PDB file of C-alpha atoms in Angstrom:
ATOM      1  CA  MET A   4       0.000   0.000   0.000  1.00 55.00           C
ATOM      2  CA  GLU A   5       1.287   3.434  -0.907  1.00 81.00           C
ATOM      3  CA  ALA A   6      -0.003   6.071   1.475  1.00 93.00           C
ATOM      4  CA  ASN A   7       0.631   9.793   1.446  1.00 97.00           C
ATOM      5  CA  LEU A   8       2.140  11.474   4.494  1.00 98.00           C
ATOM      6  CA  LEU A   9       0.734  14.747   5.814  1.00 98.00           C
ATOM      7  CA  ILE A  10       3.458  16.302   7.971  1.00 98.00           C
ATOM      8  CA  LEU A  11       2.060  18.388  10.832  1.00 98.00           C
ATOM      9  CA  PRO A  12       4.647  20.520  12.666  1.00 98.00           C
ATOM     10  CA  GLY A  13       4.091  21.934  16.124  1.00 97.00           C
ATOM     11  CA  LEU A  14       4.774  25.291  17.741  1.00 97.00           C
ATOM     12  CA  GLY A  15       7.347  27.327  15.836  1.00 96.00           C
ATOM     13  CA  ASP A  16       7.226  25.042  12.761  1.00 97.00           C
ATOM     14  CA  SER A  17       9.913  22.431  12.092  1.00 92.00           C
ATOM     15  CA  GLY A  18      13.370  23.945  11.730  1.00 90.00           C
ATOM     16  CA  GLU A  19      15.836  22.912   9.027  1.00 92.00           C
ATOM     17  CA  LYS A  20      17.378  20.236  11.291  1.00 95.00           C
ATOM     18  CA  HIS A  21      14.028  18.682  12.273  1.00 97.00           C
ATOM     19  CA  TRP A  22      13.388  15.087  11.177  1.00 98.00           C
ATOM     20  CA  GLN A  23      10.062  16.199   9.663  1.00 98.00           C
ATOM     21  CA  ILE A  24      11.959  18.388   7.169  1.00 97.00           C
ATOM     22  CA  TYR A  25      14.282  15.494   6.318  1.00 97.00           C
ATOM     23  CA  TRP A  26      11.247  13.270   5.753  1.00 98.00           C
ATOM     24  CA  LEU A  27       9.754  15.874   3.412  1.00 97.00           C
ATOM     25  CA  LYS A  28      12.959  15.649   1.373  1.00 96.00           C
ATOM     26  CA  LYS A  29      13.081  11.848   1.446  1.00 96.00           C
ATOM     27  CA  PHE A  30       9.458  10.881   0.880  1.00 96.00           C
ATOM     28  CA  LYS A  31       8.039  12.089  -2.431  1.00 96.00           C
ATOM     29  CA  ASN A  32       4.555  11.256  -1.114  1.00 96.00           C
ATOM     30  CA  ALA A  33       4.909  13.724   1.807  1.00 97.00           C
ATOM     31  CA  THR A  34       3.431  17.211   2.076  1.00 97.00           C
ATOM     32  CA  LYS A  35       3.493  19.665   4.951  1.00 98.00           C
ATOM     33  CA  LEU A  36       0.615  21.583   6.461  1.00 97.00           C
ATOM     34  CA  VAL A  37       1.556  25.259   6.703  1.00 97.00           C
ATOM     35  CA  GLN A  38      -0.036  27.423   9.391  1.00 97.00           C
ATOM     36  CA  ASP A  39      -0.332  31.232   9.210  1.00 96.00           C
ATOM     37  CA  ASN A  40       1.029  31.798  12.703  1.00 96.00           C
ATOM     38  CA  TRP A  41       3.590  29.324  14.001  1.00 97.00           C
ATOM     39  CA  GLU A  42       4.606  31.377  17.056  1.00 95.00           C
ATOM     40  CA  GLU A  43       1.213  32.257  18.576  1.00 96.00           C
ATOM     41  CA  PRO A  44      -1.026  29.354  17.645  1.00 97.00           C
ATOM     42  CA  VAL A  45      -4.776  29.640  17.995  1.00 98.00           C
ATOM     43  CA  LEU A  46      -6.527  26.282  18.063  1.00 98.00           C
ATOM     44  CA  LYS A  47      -9.527  27.520  16.052  1.00 98.00           C
ATOM     45  CA  ASP A  48      -7.270  28.808  13.256  1.00 98.00           C
ATOM     46  CA  TRP A  49      -5.009  25.773  13.192  1.00 98.00           C
ATOM     47  CA  LEU A  50      -8.032  23.460  13.221  1.00 97.00           C
ATOM     48  CA  GLU A  51      -9.670  25.322  10.332  1.00 97.00           C
ATOM     49  CA  ARG A  52      -6.490  24.997   8.254  1.00 98.00           C
ATOM     50  CA  LEU A  53      -6.127  21.296   9.058  1.00 98.00           C
ATOM     51  CA  ASN A  54      -9.773  20.578   8.270  1.00 97.00           C
ATOM     52  CA  GLU A  55      -9.520  22.554   5.017  1.00 96.00           C
ATOM     53  CA  ILE A  56      -6.575  20.399   3.905  1.00 97.00           C
ATOM     54  CA  ILE A  57      -7.990  17.086   5.143  1.00 97.00           C
ATOM     55  CA  SER A  58     -11.380  17.720   3.520  1.00 96.00           C
ATOM     56  CA  LYS A  59      -9.598  17.690   0.126  1.00 96.00           C
ATOM     57  CA  ILE A  60      -7.759  14.405   0.753  1.00 97.00           C
ATOM     58  CA  ASP A  61      -9.058  11.634  -1.487  1.00 96.00           C
ATOM     59  CA  SER A  62      -6.339   8.986  -1.206  1.00 96.00           C
ATOM     60  CA  PRO A  63      -4.904   6.996   1.729  1.00 97.00           C
ATOM     61  CA  THR A  64      -3.041   9.400   4.032  1.00 98.00           C
ATOM     62  CA  ILE A  65      -1.151   9.034   7.298  1.00 98.00           C
ATOM     63  CA  LEU A  66      -0.916  12.026   9.625  1.00 98.00           C
ATOM     64  CA  VAL A  67       2.633  12.567  10.947  1.00 98.00           C
ATOM     65  CA  ALA A  68       2.255  14.975  13.862  1.00 98.00           C
ATOM     66  CA  HIS A  69       4.858  16.363  16.231  1.00 98.00           C
ATOM     67  CA  SER A  70       4.418  18.094  19.592  1.00 98.00           C
ATOM     68  CA  LEU A  71       1.558  20.630  19.578  1.00 98.00           C
ATOM     69  CA  ALA A  72       0.276  19.166  16.309  1.00 98.00           C
ATOM     70  CA  VAL A  73      -0.569  15.946  18.171  1.00 98.00           C
ATOM     71  CA  SER A  74      -3.100  17.914  20.203  1.00 98.00           C
ATOM     72  CA  LEU A  75      -4.320  19.456  16.944  1.00 98.00           C
ATOM     73  CA  VAL A  76      -4.926  15.986  15.478  1.00 98.00           C
ATOM     74  CA  MET A  77      -6.875  14.950  18.564  1.00 98.00           C
ATOM     75  CA  HIS A  78      -9.071  18.068  18.422  1.00 98.00           C
ATOM     76  CA  TRP A  79      -9.686  17.395  14.719  1.00 98.00           C
ATOM     77  CA  ALA A  80     -10.539  13.720  15.311  1.00 98.00           C
ATOM     78  CA  LYS A  81     -12.988  14.631  18.072  1.00 97.00           C
ATOM     79  CA  THR A  82     -15.406  16.309  15.645  1.00 94.00           C
ATOM     80  CA  ASN A  83     -14.249  15.432  12.127  1.00 95.00           C
ATOM     81  CA  ASN A  84     -13.608  12.424   9.943  1.00 94.00           C
ATOM     82  CA  ASN A  85     -12.253  11.535   6.538  1.00 96.00           C
ATOM     83  CA  PRO A  86     -12.153   7.840   5.566  1.00 96.00           C
ATOM     84  CA  HIS A  87      -8.936   8.510   3.639  1.00 97.00           C
ATOM     85  CA  ILE A  88      -7.079   9.249   6.907  1.00 98.00           C
ATOM     86  CA  ILE A  89      -5.883   5.727   7.573  1.00 97.00           C
ATOM     87  CA  GLY A  90      -3.427   6.261  10.429  1.00 98.00           C
ATOM     88  CA  ALA A  91      -1.421   8.639  12.570  1.00 98.00           C
ATOM     89  CA  LEU A  92       2.136   8.748  13.839  1.00 98.00           C
ATOM     90  CA  LEU A  93       1.942  10.960  16.939  1.00 98.00           C
ATOM     91  CA  VAL A  94       5.419  11.997  18.060  1.00 98.00           C
ATOM     92  CA  ALA A  95       6.301  13.686  21.360  1.00 98.00           C
ATOM     93  CA  PRO A  96       2.874  15.078  22.248  1.00 98.00           C
ATOM     94  CA  ALA A  97       3.196  18.339  24.147  1.00 98.00           C
ATOM     95  CA  ASP A  98       1.203  18.197  27.388  1.00 98.00           C
ATOM     96  CA  VAL A  99      -0.915  21.286  26.699  1.00 98.00           C
ATOM     97  CA  ASP A 100      -2.761  20.710  29.972  1.00 97.00           C
ATOM     98  CA  SER A 101       0.409  21.217  32.052  1.00 97.00           C
ATOM     99  CA  PRO A 102       1.658  24.747  32.833  1.00 95.00           C
ATOM    100  CA  ILE A 103       4.823  23.088  34.183  1.00 95.00           C
ATOM    101  CA  HIS A 104       5.678  21.511  30.822  1.00 95.00           C
ATOM    102  CA  THR A 105       4.261  23.866  28.198  1.00 95.00           C
ATOM    103  CA  PRO A 106       4.025  27.639  27.685  1.00 94.00           C
ATOM    104  CA  ASP A 107       0.829  29.579  28.353  1.00 95.00           C
ATOM    105  CA  SER A 108       0.690  30.541  24.657  1.00 94.00           C
ATOM    106  CA  ILE A 109      -0.596  27.057  23.799  1.00 96.00           C
ATOM    107  CA  ARG A 110      -3.063  26.677  26.674  1.00 97.00           C
ATOM    108  CA  ASN A 111      -5.911  27.308  24.199  1.00 97.00           C
ATOM    109  CA  PHE A 112      -5.210  23.755  22.900  1.00 98.00           C
ATOM    110  CA  SER A 113      -6.199  22.421  26.345  1.00 98.00           C
ATOM    111  CA  PRO A 114      -7.778  20.160  27.347  1.00 98.00           C
ATOM    112  CA  ILE A 115      -6.248  17.633  25.015  1.00 97.00           C
ATOM    113  CA  PRO A 116      -9.010  15.232  23.919  1.00 98.00           C
ATOM    114  CA  THR A 117      -8.719  11.700  25.248  1.00 97.00           C
ATOM    115  CA  ILE A 118     -10.990  10.014  22.722  1.00 97.00           C
ATOM    116  CA  LYS A 119     -10.221   6.708  21.028  1.00 98.00           C
ATOM    117  CA  LEU A 120      -9.023   7.320  17.484  1.00 98.00           C
ATOM    118  CA  GLN A 121     -10.972   5.729  14.627  1.00 96.00           C
ATOM    119  CA  PHE A 122      -7.782   4.706  12.782  1.00 97.00           C
ATOM    120  CA  PRO A 123      -4.565   2.918  13.780  1.00 98.00           C
ATOM    121  CA  SER A 124      -1.973   5.081  15.494  1.00 98.00           C
ATOM    122  CA  ILE A 125       1.342   4.966  17.281  1.00 98.00           C
ATOM    123  CA  VAL A 126       2.432   7.427  19.962  1.00 98.00           C
ATOM    124  CA  VAL A 127       6.187   7.919  20.311  1.00 98.00           C
ATOM    125  CA  GLY A 128       7.580   9.298  23.560  1.00 98.00           C
ATOM    126  CA  SER A 129      10.969  10.129  25.045  1.00 98.00           C
ATOM    127  CA  GLN A 130      12.003   9.689  28.672  1.00 98.00           C
ATOM    128  CA  ASN A 131      13.590  13.143  28.870  1.00 98.00           C
ATOM    129  CA  ASP A 132      11.040  15.183  26.917  1.00 98.00           C
ATOM    130  CA  GLU A 133      10.750  18.580  28.580  1.00 97.00           C
ATOM    131  CA  TYR A 134       7.203  19.071  27.248  1.00 98.00           C
ATOM    132  CA  ALA A 135       5.604  15.912  28.678  1.00 98.00           C
ATOM    133  CA  THR A 136       6.526  13.142  31.078  1.00 98.00           C
ATOM    134  CA  ILE A 137       6.877   9.639  29.653  1.00 98.00           C
ATOM    135  CA  GLU A 138       4.055   8.533  31.972  1.00 98.00           C
ATOM    136  CA  ARG A 139       1.729  11.207  30.595  1.00 98.00           C
ATOM    137  CA  THR A 140       2.663  10.278  27.016  1.00 98.00           C
ATOM    138  CA  ALA A 141       1.915   6.607  27.737  1.00 98.00           C
ATOM    139  CA  TYR A 142      -1.417   7.661  29.276  1.00 98.00           C
ATOM    140  CA  PHE A 143      -2.318   9.574  26.099  1.00 98.00           C
ATOM    141  CA  ALA A 144      -1.499   6.513  23.991  1.00 98.00           C
ATOM    142  CA  GLU A 145      -3.743   4.356  26.154  1.00 98.00           C
ATOM    143  CA  MET A 146      -6.653   6.825  26.001  1.00 98.00           C
ATOM    144  CA  TRP A 147      -6.328   7.234  22.221  1.00 98.00           C
ATOM    145  CA  GLY A 148      -6.177   3.462  21.600  1.00 98.00           C
ATOM    146  CA  SER A 149      -2.682   3.885  20.183  1.00 98.00           C
ATOM    147  CA  ASP A 150       0.358   1.663  20.378  1.00 98.00           C
ATOM    148  CA  PHE A 151       3.072   3.282  22.501  1.00 98.00           C
ATOM    149  CA  ILE A 152       6.799   3.317  21.808  1.00 98.00           C
ATOM    150  CA  ASP A 153       9.365   4.693  24.256  1.00 98.00           C
ATOM    151  CA  VAL A 154      12.468   5.720  22.287  1.00 98.00           C
ATOM    152  CA  GLY A 155      14.612   6.340  25.351  1.00 98.00           C
ATOM    153  CA  LEU A 156      16.497   9.595  25.840  1.00 98.00           C
ATOM    154  CA  LYS A 157      15.737  11.633  22.721  1.00 98.00           C
ATOM    155  CA  GLY A 158      14.603  14.916  24.289  1.00 97.00           C
ATOM    156  CA  HIS A 159      11.584  16.400  22.526  1.00 97.00           C
ATOM    157  CA  ILE A 160      12.391  14.411  19.355  1.00 98.00           C
ATOM    158  CA  ASN A 161      12.930  17.703  17.522  1.00 96.00           C
ATOM    159  CA  SER A 162      15.730  19.717  15.882  1.00 95.00           C
ATOM    160  CA  ALA A 163      17.691  19.821  19.142  1.00 94.00           C
ATOM    161  CA  SER A 164      17.635  16.003  19.190  1.00 96.00           C
ATOM    162  CA  ASP A 165      19.691  16.079  15.952  1.00 94.00           C
ATOM    163  CA  LEU A 166      18.010  13.010  14.438  1.00 96.00           C
ATOM    164  CA  GLU A 167      18.293  14.011  10.759  1.00 96.00           C
ATOM    165  CA  TYR A 168      16.334  11.339   8.819  1.00 97.00           C
ATOM    166  CA  TRP A 169      15.434   9.621  12.113  1.00 98.00           C
ATOM    167  CA  GLU A 170      15.742   6.068  10.832  1.00 97.00           C
ATOM    168  CA  GLU A 171      14.208   4.707  14.045  1.00 98.00           C
ATOM    169  CA  GLY A 172      11.126   6.806  13.328  1.00 98.00           C
ATOM    170  CA  GLN A 173      10.997   5.458   9.788  1.00 97.00           C
ATOM    171  CA  GLU A 174      10.954   1.932  11.206  1.00 98.00           C
ATOM    172  CA  ILE A 175       8.110   2.961  13.518  1.00 98.00           C
ATOM    173  CA  LEU A 176       6.258   4.367  10.499  1.00 97.00           C
ATOM    174  CA  LYS A 177       6.721   0.977   8.777  1.00 96.00           C
ATOM    175  CA  GLN A 178       5.193  -0.688  11.866  1.00 97.00           C
ATOM    176  CA  LEU A 179       2.204   1.634  11.578  1.00 97.00           C
ATOM    177  CA  ILE A 180       1.784   0.839   7.872  1.00 96.00           C
ATOM    178  CA  ALA A 181       1.927  -2.899   8.653  1.00 95.00           C
ATOM    179  CA  LYS A 182      -0.731  -2.380  11.339  1.00 94.00           C
ATOM    180  CA  ILE A 183      -2.937  -0.496   8.862  1.00 94.00           C
ATOM    181  CA  ASN A 184      -2.563  -3.265   6.290  1.00 86.00           C
ATOM    182  CA  LEU A 185      -3.807  -5.786   8.865  1.00 74.00           C
ATOM    183  CA  SER A 186      -6.853  -3.695   9.778  1.00 63.00           C
TER     184      SER A 186
END
């Protein structure tokens, strides 16, 4: 099965050294959602943009979300659907409910929905992620009906983690595709 990838960056967009940017270069079937305001995100605006893009999708697509965009996906899934969204790779969800772990500027994404997703998904967490504890990330995975993978000490799994093409993440994506094929 050949699925498209919709790359969903979080707060501040994905910098040049972010694995999402490397994946955009590597995977010809990948596109990136672009938001108008990366620095001061407003859930309503981000959700409108995501829904606008997803409503036009007419072929199998996997959402590849990082950080704040994981919360965005969950808000979208709570009230929307597109049968062509066949899976989601949810990497390093930012705990938007926690003032200790995330800035006030993203509190409008709280509370993060804890609904069961209608498509296969994998949540990837890191033990030393400054934006969410590994326990909280595992809890999200459980609530969303997602598989959970702990990748050890990878920080926020972002540009600062210096993962380049993040081969481990590509293997996790392959696991998700295999799971989708079995569904």
